[in-house]
Short mmCIF file of C-alpha atoms in Angstrom, two decimals:
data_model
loop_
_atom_site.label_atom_id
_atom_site.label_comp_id
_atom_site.label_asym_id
_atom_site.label_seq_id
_atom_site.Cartn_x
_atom_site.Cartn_y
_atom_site.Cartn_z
CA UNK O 1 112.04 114.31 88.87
CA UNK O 2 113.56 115.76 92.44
CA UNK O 3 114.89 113.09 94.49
CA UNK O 4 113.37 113.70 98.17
CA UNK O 5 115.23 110.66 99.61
CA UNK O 6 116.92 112.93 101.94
CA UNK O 7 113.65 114.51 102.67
CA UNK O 8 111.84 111.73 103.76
CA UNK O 9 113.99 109.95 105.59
CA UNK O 10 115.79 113.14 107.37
CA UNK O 11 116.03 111.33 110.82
CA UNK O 12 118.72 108.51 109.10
CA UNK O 13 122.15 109.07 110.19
CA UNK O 14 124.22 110.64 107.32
CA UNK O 15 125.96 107.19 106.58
CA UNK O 16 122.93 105.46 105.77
CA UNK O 17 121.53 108.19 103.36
CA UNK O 18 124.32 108.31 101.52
CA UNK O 19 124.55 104.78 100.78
CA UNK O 20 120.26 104.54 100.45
CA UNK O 21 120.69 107.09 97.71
CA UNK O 22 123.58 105.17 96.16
CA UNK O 23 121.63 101.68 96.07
CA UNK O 24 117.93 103.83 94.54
CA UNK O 25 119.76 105.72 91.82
CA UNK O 26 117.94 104.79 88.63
CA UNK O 27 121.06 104.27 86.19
CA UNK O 28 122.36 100.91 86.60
CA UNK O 29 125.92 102.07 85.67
CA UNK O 30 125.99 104.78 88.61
CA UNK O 31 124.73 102.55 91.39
CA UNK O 32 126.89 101.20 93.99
CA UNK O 33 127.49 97.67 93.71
CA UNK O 34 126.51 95.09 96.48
CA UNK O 35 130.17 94.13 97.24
CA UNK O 36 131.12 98.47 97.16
CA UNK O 37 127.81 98.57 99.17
CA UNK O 38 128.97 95.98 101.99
CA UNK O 39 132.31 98.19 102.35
CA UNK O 40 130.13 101.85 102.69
CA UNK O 41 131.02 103.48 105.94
CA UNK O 42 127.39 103.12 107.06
CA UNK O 43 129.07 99.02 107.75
CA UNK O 44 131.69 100.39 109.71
CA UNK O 45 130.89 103.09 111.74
CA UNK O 46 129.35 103.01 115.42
CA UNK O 47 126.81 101.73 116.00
CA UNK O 48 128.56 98.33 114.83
CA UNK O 49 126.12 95.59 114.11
CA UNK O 50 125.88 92.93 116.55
CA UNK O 51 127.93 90.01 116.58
CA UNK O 52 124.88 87.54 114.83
CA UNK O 53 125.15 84.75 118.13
CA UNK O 54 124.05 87.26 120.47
CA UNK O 55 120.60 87.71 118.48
CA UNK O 56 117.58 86.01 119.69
CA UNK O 57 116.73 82.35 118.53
CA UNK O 58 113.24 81.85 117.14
CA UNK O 59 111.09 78.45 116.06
CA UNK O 60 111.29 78.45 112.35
CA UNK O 61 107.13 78.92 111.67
CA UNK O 62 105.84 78.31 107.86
CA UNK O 63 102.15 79.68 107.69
CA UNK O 64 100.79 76.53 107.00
CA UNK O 65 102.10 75.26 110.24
CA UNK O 66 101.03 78.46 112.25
CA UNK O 67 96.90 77.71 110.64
CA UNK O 68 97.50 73.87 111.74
CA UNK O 69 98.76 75.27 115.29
CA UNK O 70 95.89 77.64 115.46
CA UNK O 71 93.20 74.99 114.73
CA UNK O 72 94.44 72.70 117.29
CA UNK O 73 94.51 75.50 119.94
CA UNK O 74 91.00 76.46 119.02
CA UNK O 75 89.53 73.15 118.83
CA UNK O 76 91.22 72.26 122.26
CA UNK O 77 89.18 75.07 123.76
CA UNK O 78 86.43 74.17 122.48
CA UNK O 79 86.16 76.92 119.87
CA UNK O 80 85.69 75.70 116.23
CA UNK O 81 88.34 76.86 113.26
CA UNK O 82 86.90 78.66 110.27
CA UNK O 83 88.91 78.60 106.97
CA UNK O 84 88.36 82.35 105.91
CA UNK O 85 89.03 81.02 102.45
CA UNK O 86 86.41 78.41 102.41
CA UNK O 87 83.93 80.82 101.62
CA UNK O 88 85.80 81.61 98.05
CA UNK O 89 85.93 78.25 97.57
CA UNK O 90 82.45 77.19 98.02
CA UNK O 91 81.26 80.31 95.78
CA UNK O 92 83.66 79.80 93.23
CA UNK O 93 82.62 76.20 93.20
CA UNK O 94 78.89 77.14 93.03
CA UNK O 95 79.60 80.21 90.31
CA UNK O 96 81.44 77.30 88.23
CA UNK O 97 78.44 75.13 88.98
CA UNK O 98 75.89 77.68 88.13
CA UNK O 99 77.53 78.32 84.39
CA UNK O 100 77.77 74.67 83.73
CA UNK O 101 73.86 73.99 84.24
CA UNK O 102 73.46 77.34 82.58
CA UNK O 103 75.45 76.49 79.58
CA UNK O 104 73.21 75.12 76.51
CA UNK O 105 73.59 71.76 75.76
CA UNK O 106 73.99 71.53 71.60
CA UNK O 107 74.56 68.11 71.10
#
């Protein structure tokens, strides 16, 4: 099967294919390793990454804290919060329902 790594992602600067290709080749014993991968010259050439203290600082967010958020902010204006996973629940409660009053009693 033809590799089209180079193909696809033509616009990458050459540093970056080369080590791309290195970390996708399919033999384990002929890929780079991650420490020989952390010392490729796509690391070291310009543009050097930024120094990680001048990145921007965000609010750690888990998803269940983002719903909660959203709730509060649509109950505050007045608009009411609906769980778009309710409705699996209720039906898969009502199918589970359904095949216990369905089910023959034998005894």
């Amino acid at each position: 099967m033809k590799r089209r790594v180079r193909e696809t992602y033509k616009h990458f600067d050459r540093h970056a294919l080369e080590l791309l290709e290195r970390m996708l080749t399919l033999d384990p014993s002929q890929r780079i390793s991650a420490k020989d991968a952390l010392d490729a010259e796509y690391f070291w050439t310009d543009p050097l990454p930024c120094d990680p203290k001048s990145l921007p600082k965000y609010e750690s967010s888990h998803e269940f804290q983002t719903k909660k958020k959203r709730q509060h902010e649509e109950a505050a204006s007045g608009r009411s919060y609906k769980d778009p996973q309710s409705n699996m629940r209720r039906a898969s409660h009502s199918t589970a329902d359904k095949a216990r009053r369905d089910k023959p009693d034998w005894t």
